[in-house]
Amino acid sequence: MDSTVKVILYFLVAGALGEQTPAFDRTDAPKVTWPNWMSFLPDDIPLSSLAIPGTHDTMAFYGGNLAECQSWNLRNQFHAGVRFLDIRCRHYQNQLPIFHGVSYQKTDFLQVLRDTVRFLTEYPSETVLMRVKEEYEPYQNTRSFYKSIAEVVSQVGQHWFLRTNSLSTLGQARGKVVILQQFSSNGEGRDFGPPYPGAMSISDDYEVNDDAVKWAEVERHLKVTQNGDQGRAYLTYSSGVHWLLYPPETLARKINPRLLEYLNTKTSVGRRRSVGVVIMDFPGDELVRKIILDNWA
């Protein structure tokens, strides 16, 4: 059998059956969970200084290989240890369905928040950072995106949100959602949370033509992060896509193992802080765990 055919068959079978490795996971749930890892950290530690596992396009489960970025549902992501969510809402007839590009993800912002609150009710020691942005084209709305977000937040309950313009300490954020706001308030009310990107240092080279170049950028920013300011948030996206060469899953298979190797072999000598927020497609449970453990390295 031709080697190219073998490779294609391997990825077809792996995708159909699910594949679970320390760095990459295409199955429904992680083998190992750590739902309360923040409970072992002191209250006075700044959120900006923490090593936090995150998922890119957190709710992107549908739409084919160019749209799908995760396989664990939101509950399983939380239980694995994920604490940064990337939530994309389309503004559609004053509602907020979740989209990735043109692909509807069969849920909405209200359900995402309800599931998040359910987790925080069970584990009040934790906090969730949630990047919220408008995705795709608005359609037949009679109010602003901000007003629609405000309505959903009100439905869930204002007390579940830490409304601050800067990242607080972990103690202040425990049991709450911290929205990283990537949309305008339009003078219609107070902000929901710190502006995204604002003063954050972010590496998000999502258009990928060469996985080696992508990894070099991820590694560069991780090193910048470890020598950076404790009071500044650093976010490194290991995710990316190329419509032909690198669907999200294909790139994750290449980048995630390098990321895990980096975390396993990096030195703590001379560094000033943790690796910050690391945002991934299809992370494996050991990769998530190694990011968490960097808080004690």
mmCIF file of C-alpha atoms in Angstrom:
data_model
loop_
_atom_site.group_PDB
_atom_site.id
_atom_site.type_symbol
_atom_site.label_atom_id
_atom_site.label_comp_id
_atom_site.label_asym_id
_atom_site.label_seq_id
_atom_site.Cartn_x
_atom_site.Cartn_y
_atom_site.Cartn_z
ATOM 1 C CA MET A 1 0.000 0.000 0.000
ATOM 2 C CA ASP A 2 1.276 3.463 -0.917
ATOM 3 C CA SER A 3 2.628 5.356 2.129
ATOM 4 C CA THR A 4 0.418 8.389 1.428
ATOM 5 C CA VAL A 5 -2.675 6.177 1.434
ATOM 6 C CA LYS A 6 -1.537 4.648 4.753
ATOM 7 C CA VAL A 7 -1.230 8.092 6.339
ATOM 8 C CA ILE A 8 -4.677 9.138 5.102
ATOM 9 C CA LEU A 9 -6.227 5.898 6.391
ATOM 10 C CA TYR A 10 -4.527 6.355 9.764
ATOM 11 C CA PHE A 11 -5.992 9.813 10.296
ATOM 12 C CA LEU A 12 -9.442 8.673 9.124
ATOM 13 C CA VAL A 13 -9.466 5.746 11.551
ATOM 14 C CA ALA A 14 -7.964 7.781 14.413
ATOM 15 C CA GLY A 15 -10.557 10.476 13.941
ATOM 16 C CA ALA A 16 -13.406 7.960 13.829
ATOM 17 C CA LEU A 17 -12.331 5.959 16.882
ATOM 18 C CA GLY A 18 -10.877 8.822 18.891
ATOM 19 C CA GLU A 19 -7.256 9.091 19.908
ATOM 20 C CA GLN A 20 -5.975 9.767 23.393
ATOM 21 C CA THR A 21 -2.330 10.591 24.082
ATOM 22 C CA PRO A 22 -0.694 12.679 26.824
ATOM 23 C CA ALA A 23 -0.567 15.722 24.540
ATOM 24 C CA PHE A 24 -3.498 15.240 22.156
ATOM 25 C CA ASP A 25 -7.028 13.992 22.824
ATOM 26 C CA ARG A 26 -9.792 13.360 20.272
ATOM 27 C CA THR A 27 -11.993 11.349 22.664
ATOM 28 C CA ASP A 28 -15.016 12.461 24.654
ATOM 29 C CA ALA A 29 -13.365 12.817 28.041
ATOM 30 C CA PRO A 30 -9.916 13.048 29.671
ATOM 31 C CA LYS A 31 -8.584 10.056 31.594
ATOM 32 C CA VAL A 32 -7.307 12.219 34.462
ATOM 33 C CA THR A 33 -9.167 15.163 35.982
ATOM 34 C CA TRP A 34 -8.222 17.942 38.388
ATOM 35 C CA PRO A 35 -11.396 19.966 38.935
ATOM 36 C CA ASN A 36 -10.242 21.932 41.996
ATOM 37 C CA TRP A 37 -6.601 22.719 41.303
ATOM 38 C CA MET A 38 -6.999 26.396 42.150
ATOM 39 C CA SER A 39 -7.944 25.463 45.713
ATOM 40 C CA PHE A 40 -4.262 24.691 46.369
ATOM 41 C CA LEU A 41 -3.142 28.235 45.472
ATOM 42 C CA PRO A 42 -3.132 31.241 47.860
ATOM 43 C CA ASP A 43 -5.798 33.934 47.643
ATOM 44 C CA ASP A 44 -3.316 36.775 47.138
ATOM 45 C CA ILE A 45 -1.761 35.444 43.924
ATOM 46 C CA PRO A 46 -2.529 37.680 40.892
ATOM 47 C CA LEU A 47 -4.568 36.029 38.152
ATOM 48 C CA SER A 48 -2.182 37.597 35.659
ATOM 49 C CA SER A 49 0.714 35.562 37.052
ATOM 50 C CA LEU A 50 -0.961 32.140 36.925
ATOM 51 C CA ALA A 51 -0.257 29.301 34.525
ATOM 52 C CA ILE A 52 -3.712 28.510 33.140
ATOM 53 C CA PRO A 53 -4.743 25.886 30.563
ATOM 54 C CA GLY A 54 -7.191 27.213 27.991
ATOM 55 C CA THR A 55 -9.037 26.049 24.901
ATOM 56 C CA HIS A 56 -9.226 27.899 21.604
ATOM 57 C CA ASP A 57 -12.774 28.092 20.178
ATOM 58 C CA THR A 58 -13.922 26.250 23.267
ATOM 59 C CA MET A 59 -17.323 25.198 21.910
ATOM 60 C CA ALA A 60 -16.255 24.312 18.343
ATOM 61 C CA PHE A 61 -17.445 20.701 18.051
ATOM 62 C CA TYR A 62 -19.250 20.838 14.693
ATOM 63 C CA GLY A 63 -18.705 21.944 11.111
ATOM 64 C CA GLY A 64 -16.096 19.565 9.697
ATOM 65 C CA ASN A 65 -12.334 19.437 9.976
ATOM 66 C CA LEU A 66 -11.773 23.157 9.343
ATOM 67 C CA ALA A 67 -14.187 24.203 12.105
ATOM 68 C CA GLU A 68 -13.834 21.576 14.839
ATOM 69 C CA CYS A 69 -11.291 22.433 17.542
ATOM 70 C CA GLN A 70 -12.324 20.421 20.629
ATOM 71 C CA SER A 71 -13.772 17.025 21.538
ATOM 72 C CA TRP A 72 -14.322 17.364 25.312
ATOM 73 C CA ASN A 73 -17.614 19.014 26.212
ATOM 74 C CA LEU A 74 -17.495 22.037 28.494
ATOM 75 C CA ARG A 75 -18.007 20.051 31.688
ATOM 76 C CA ASN A 76 -15.142 17.702 30.796
ATOM 77 C CA GLN A 77 -12.899 20.642 29.914
ATOM 78 C CA PHE A 78 -13.532 22.147 33.350
ATOM 79 C CA HIS A 79 -12.888 18.838 35.089
ATOM 80 C CA ALA A 80 -9.655 18.358 33.143
ATOM 81 C CA GLY A 81 -8.453 21.708 34.526
ATOM 82 C CA VAL A 82 -9.226 24.178 31.734
ATOM 83 C CA ARG A 83 -9.880 27.655 33.159
ATOM 84 C CA PHE A 84 -9.693 29.904 30.085
ATOM 85 C CA LEU A 85 -12.549 29.751 27.573
ATOM 86 C CA ASP A 86 -12.665 31.291 24.109
ATOM 87 C CA ILE A 87 -16.354 31.994 23.459
ATOM 88 C CA ARG A 88 -17.557 33.266 20.062
ATOM 89 C CA CYS A 89 -21.136 34.568 19.830
ATOM 90 C CA ARG A 90 -22.972 35.500 16.667
ATOM 91 C CA HIS A 91 -25.478 38.312 17.147
ATOM 92 C CA TYR A 92 -28.564 36.825 15.485
ATOM 93 C CA GLN A 93 -32.054 38.336 15.959
ATOM 94 C CA ASN A 94 -31.024 39.655 19.385
ATOM 95 C CA GLN A 95 -29.882 36.167 20.423
ATOM 96 C CA LEU A 96 -26.332 34.862 20.973
ATOM 97 C CA PRO A 97 -25.813 31.455 19.360
ATOM 98 C CA ILE A 98 -22.256 30.129 19.445
ATOM 99 C CA PHE A 99 -20.485 30.054 16.076
ATOM 100 C CA HIS A 100 -17.052 29.221 14.729
ATOM 101 C CA GLY A 101 -16.855 31.178 11.525
ATOM 102 C CA VAL A 102 -19.953 30.199 9.544
ATOM 103 C CA SER A 103 -20.530 27.025 11.597
ATOM 104 C CA TYR A 104 -23.286 27.010 14.226
ATOM 105 C CA GLN A 105 -22.235 25.019 17.310
ATOM 106 C CA LYS A 106 -25.695 23.927 18.501
ATOM 107 C CA THR A 107 -25.666 25.945 21.722
ATOM 108 C CA ASP A 108 -25.797 29.548 22.882
ATOM 109 C CA PHE A 109 -24.153 31.955 25.291
ATOM 110 C CA LEU A 110 -26.828 31.459 27.943
ATOM 111 C CA GLN A 111 -26.180 27.712 28.054
ATOM 112 C CA VAL A 112 -22.409 28.259 28.212
ATOM 113 C CA LEU A 113 -22.862 30.540 31.218
ATOM 114 C CA ARG A 114 -25.305 28.177 32.921
ATOM 115 C CA ASP A 115 -22.863 25.282 32.533
ATOM 116 C CA THR A 116 -20.052 27.463 33.864
ATOM 117 C CA VAL A 117 -22.076 28.539 36.882
ATOM 118 C CA ARG A 118 -23.003 24.909 37.551
ATOM 119 C CA PHE A 119 -19.308 24.049 37.690
ATOM 120 C CA LEU A 120 -18.480 27.021 39.935
ATOM 121 C CA THR A 121 -21.311 26.063 42.270
ATOM 122 C CA GLU A 122 -19.745 22.638 42.665
ATOM 123 C CA TYR A 123 -16.175 23.995 42.894
ATOM 124 C CA PRO A 124 -16.290 27.520 44.404
ATOM 125 C CA SER A 125 -12.490 27.611 44.796
ATOM 126 C CA GLU A 126 -12.142 27.984 41.021
ATOM 127 C CA THR A 127 -12.501 30.899 38.628
ATOM 128 C CA VAL A 128 -13.054 30.974 34.877
ATOM 129 C CA LEU A 129 -11.527 33.511 32.492
ATOM 130 C CA MET A 130 -13.820 33.883 29.496
ATOM 131 C CA ARG A 131 -12.851 35.731 26.347
ATOM 132 C CA VAL A 132 -16.095 36.857 24.705
ATOM 133 C CA LYS A 133 -16.155 38.182 21.148
ATOM 134 C CA GLU A 134 -18.623 38.703 18.349
ATOM 135 C CA GLU A 135 -18.289 36.095 15.592
ATOM 136 C CA TYR A 136 -19.420 36.075 11.966
ATOM 137 C CA GLU A 137 -22.048 38.471 10.587
ATOM 138 C CA PRO A 138 -24.797 40.079 12.715
ATOM 139 C CA TYR A 139 -28.330 39.419 11.456
ATOM 140 C CA GLN A 140 -31.601 41.281 12.041
ATOM 141 C CA ASN A 141 -30.859 42.811 15.443
ATOM 142 C CA THR A 142 -32.704 45.682 17.077
ATOM 143 C CA ARG A 143 -30.123 46.310 19.806
ATOM 144 C CA SER A 144 -26.366 46.280 20.254
ATOM 145 C CA PHE A 145 -24.229 43.215 20.924
ATOM 146 C CA TYR A 146 -23.438 44.756 24.328
ATOM 147 C CA LYS A 147 -27.133 44.926 25.237
ATOM 148 C CA SER A 148 -27.673 41.295 24.273
ATOM 149 C CA ILE A 149 -24.688 40.229 26.397
ATOM 150 C CA ALA A 150 -26.045 42.298 29.300
ATOM 151 C CA GLU A 151 -29.423 40.586 29.088
ATOM 152 C CA VAL A 152 -27.906 37.105 29.254
ATOM 153 C CA VAL A 153 -25.618 38.067 32.145
ATOM 154 C CA SER A 154 -28.656 39.416 33.984
ATOM 155 C CA GLN A 155 -30.557 36.165 33.369
ATOM 156 C CA VAL A 156 -27.722 34.138 34.869
ATOM 157 C CA GLY A 157 -27.194 36.527 37.789
ATOM 158 C CA GLN A 158 -24.822 39.474 38.102
ATOM 159 C CA HIS A 159 -23.269 38.039 41.266
ATOM 160 C CA TRP A 160 -21.555 35.290 39.248
ATOM 161 C CA PHE A 161 -19.356 37.857 37.465
ATOM 162 C CA LEU A 162 -16.383 39.821 38.716
ATOM 163 C CA ARG A 163 -16.852 43.134 36.925
ATOM 164 C CA THR A 164 -13.481 44.795 37.023
ATOM 165 C CA ASN A 165 -11.347 46.590 34.443
ATOM 166 C CA SER A 166 -8.190 44.745 35.440
ATOM 167 C CA LEU A 167 -7.293 41.221 36.478
ATOM 168 C CA SER A 168 -7.676 40.810 40.229
ATOM 169 C CA THR A 169 -6.230 38.327 42.691
ATOM 170 C CA LEU A 170 -7.391 34.729 42.683
ATOM 171 C CA GLY A 171 -9.085 35.253 46.043
ATOM 172 C CA GLN A 172 -11.291 38.015 44.655
ATOM 173 C CA ALA A 173 -12.195 35.914 41.599
ATOM 174 C CA ARG A 174 -12.958 32.572 43.264
ATOM 175 C CA GLY A 175 -16.387 31.260 42.355
ATOM 176 C CA LYS A 176 -16.825 33.850 39.593
ATOM 177 C CA VAL A 177 -16.529 34.356 35.837
ATOM 178 C CA VAL A 178 -14.071 37.005 34.651
ATOM 179 C CA ILE A 179 -15.105 38.176 31.181
ATOM 180 C CA LEU A 180 -12.279 39.355 28.952
ATOM 181 C CA GLN A 181 -14.267 41.777 26.850
ATOM 182 C CA GLN A 182 -13.579 41.832 23.105
ATOM 183 C CA PHE A 183 -16.502 44.063 22.151
ATOM 184 C CA SER A 184 -17.449 47.674 22.718
ATOM 185 C CA SER A 185 -19.715 48.917 25.506
ATOM 186 C CA ASN A 186 -20.738 51.800 23.204
ATOM 187 C CA GLY A 187 -21.283 54.044 26.213
ATOM 188 C CA GLU A 188 -24.377 51.961 27.089
ATOM 189 C CA GLY A 189 -23.117 50.756 30.455
ATOM 190 C CA ARG A 190 -20.083 49.682 32.430
ATOM 191 C CA ASP A 191 -17.644 47.151 31.062
ATOM 192 C CA PHE A 192 -18.040 43.496 31.964
ATOM 193 C CA GLY A 193 -14.350 42.904 32.518
ATOM 194 C CA PRO A 194 -10.817 43.702 31.393
ATOM 195 C CA PRO A 195 -10.537 44.703 27.729
ATOM 196 C CA TYR A 196 -9.164 42.082 25.374
ATOM 197 C CA PRO A 197 -6.424 42.450 24.280
ATOM 198 C CA GLY A 198 -5.915 45.682 26.242
ATOM 199 C CA ALA A 199 -2.524 45.562 27.942
ATOM 200 C CA MET A 200 -2.182 41.803 27.518
ATOM 201 C CA SER A 201 0.728 40.239 25.640
ATOM 202 C CA ILE A 202 -0.820 37.833 23.128
ATOM 203 C CA SER A 203 0.694 35.483 20.568
ATOM 204 C CA ASP A 204 -2.047 34.261 18.223
ATOM 205 C CA ASP A 205 -0.559 33.546 14.800
ATOM 206 C CA TYR A 206 -3.555 31.493 13.658
ATOM 207 C CA GLU A 207 -2.819 31.504 9.916
ATOM 208 C CA VAL A 208 -0.278 28.699 9.595
ATOM 209 C CA ASN A 209 1.713 27.782 6.506
ATOM 210 C CA ASP A 210 4.486 25.871 8.285
ATOM 211 C CA ASP A 211 4.142 24.051 11.607
ATOM 212 C CA ALA A 212 7.838 24.630 12.391
ATOM 213 C CA VAL A 213 7.344 28.393 12.070
ATOM 214 C CA LYS A 214 4.221 28.214 14.232
ATOM 215 C CA TRP A 215 6.053 26.283 16.930
ATOM 216 C CA ALA A 216 8.965 28.730 16.866
ATOM 217 C CA GLU A 217 6.511 31.564 17.615
ATOM 218 C CA VAL A 218 4.834 29.605 20.432
ATOM 219 C CA GLU A 219 8.198 28.838 22.008
ATOM 220 C CA ARG A 220 9.372 32.444 21.613
ATOM 221 C CA HIS A 221 6.311 33.820 23.399
ATOM 222 C CA LEU A 222 6.493 31.253 26.202
ATOM 223 C CA LYS A 223 10.048 32.392 26.890
ATOM 224 C CA VAL A 224 8.977 36.043 26.802
ATOM 225 C CA THR A 225 6.185 35.184 29.230
ATOM 226 C CA GLN A 226 8.482 33.485 31.752
ATOM 227 C CA ASN A 227 10.648 36.596 31.870
ATOM 228 C CA GLY A 228 7.742 39.018 31.886
ATOM 229 C CA ASP A 229 5.919 41.188 34.380
ATOM 230 C CA GLN A 230 3.893 39.402 37.087
ATOM 231 C CA GLY A 231 1.214 42.055 36.762
ATOM 232 C CA ARG A 232 0.674 41.565 33.044
ATOM 233 C CA ALA A 233 -1.373 38.780 31.446
ATOM 234 C CA TYR A 234 0.411 36.682 28.790
ATOM 235 C CA LEU A 235 -1.634 34.501 26.440
ATOM 236 C CA THR A 236 -0.056 32.012 24.034
ATOM 237 C CA TYR A 237 -2.234 30.309 21.415
ATOM 238 C CA SER A 238 -0.771 27.026 20.202
ATOM 239 C CA SER A 239 -3.733 26.695 17.805
ATOM 240 C CA GLY A 240 -3.917 27.591 14.133
ATOM 241 C CA VAL A 241 -5.235 26.560 10.742
ATOM 242 C CA HIS A 242 -4.479 26.361 7.041
ATOM 243 C CA TRP A 243 -7.444 25.441 4.853
ATOM 244 C CA LEU A 244 -5.474 22.721 3.049
ATOM 245 C CA LEU A 245 -2.320 21.835 4.979
ATOM 246 C CA TYR A 246 -3.343 22.260 8.610
ATOM 247 C CA PRO A 247 -6.901 21.818 9.782
ATOM 248 C CA PRO A 248 -6.960 22.489 13.559
ATOM 249 C CA GLU A 249 -6.716 18.790 14.431
ATOM 250 C CA THR A 250 -3.740 18.198 12.129
ATOM 251 C CA LEU A 251 -1.831 21.148 13.555
ATOM 252 C CA ALA A 252 -2.657 20.137 17.136
ATOM 253 C CA ARG A 253 -1.170 16.689 16.496
ATOM 254 C CA LYS A 254 2.086 18.424 15.553
ATOM 255 C CA ILE A 255 2.224 21.301 18.050
ATOM 256 C CA ASN A 256 0.794 19.729 21.218
ATOM 257 C CA PRO A 257 3.579 17.114 21.626
ATOM 258 C CA ARG A 258 6.218 19.850 21.182
ATOM 259 C CA LEU A 259 4.436 21.927 23.800
ATOM 260 C CA LEU A 260 4.418 19.030 26.251
ATOM 261 C CA GLU A 261 8.096 18.346 25.594
ATOM 262 C CA TYR A 262 8.879 22.020 26.198
ATOM 263 C CA LEU A 263 7.045 21.962 29.530
ATOM 264 C CA ASN A 264 8.802 18.748 30.547
ATOM 265 C CA THR A 265 12.308 20.002 29.742
ATOM 266 C CA LYS A 266 12.218 23.761 30.389
ATOM 267 C CA THR A 267 14.369 25.130 33.172
ATOM 268 C CA SER A 268 13.097 27.346 35.984
ATOM 269 C CA VAL A 269 16.514 28.887 36.568
ATOM 270 C CA GLY A 270 16.401 32.664 36.233
ATOM 271 C CA ARG A 271 12.780 32.904 35.185
ATOM 272 C CA ARG A 272 10.494 35.500 36.787
ATOM 273 C CA ARG A 273 7.063 33.909 36.420
ATOM 274 C CA SER A 274 4.910 31.074 35.000
ATOM 275 C CA VAL A 275 4.131 30.237 31.363
ATOM 276 C CA GLY A 276 0.860 32.178 31.629
ATOM 277 C CA VAL A 277 -2.329 31.246 29.777
ATOM 278 C CA VAL A 278 -1.732 28.534 27.161
ATOM 279 C CA ILE A 279 -4.630 28.086 24.745
ATOM 280 C CA MET A 280 -4.914 24.852 22.745
ATOM 281 C CA ASP A 281 -6.914 22.723 20.353
ATOM 282 C CA PHE A 282 -7.551 19.086 21.386
ATOM 283 C CA PRO A 283 -5.233 19.129 24.442
ATOM 284 C CA GLY A 284 -4.327 15.889 26.206
ATOM 285 C CA ASP A 285 -4.861 15.581 29.947
ATOM 286 C CA GLU A 286 -1.119 15.391 30.698
ATOM 287 C CA LEU A 287 -0.511 18.576 28.704
ATOM 288 C CA VAL A 288 -3.206 20.325 30.750
ATOM 289 C CA ARG A 289 -1.710 18.963 33.967
ATOM 290 C CA LYS A 290 1.817 20.157 33.110
ATOM 291 C CA ILE A 291 0.551 23.701 32.532
ATOM 292 C CA ILE A 292 -1.199 23.629 35.906
ATOM 293 C CA LEU A 293 1.899 22.279 37.667
ATOM 294 C CA ASP A 294 3.921 25.214 36.340
ATOM 295 C CA ASN A 295 2.255 27.243 39.098
ATOM 296 C CA TRP A 296 4.468 25.398 41.583
ATOM 297 C CA ALA A 297 7.609 25.080 39.457
#
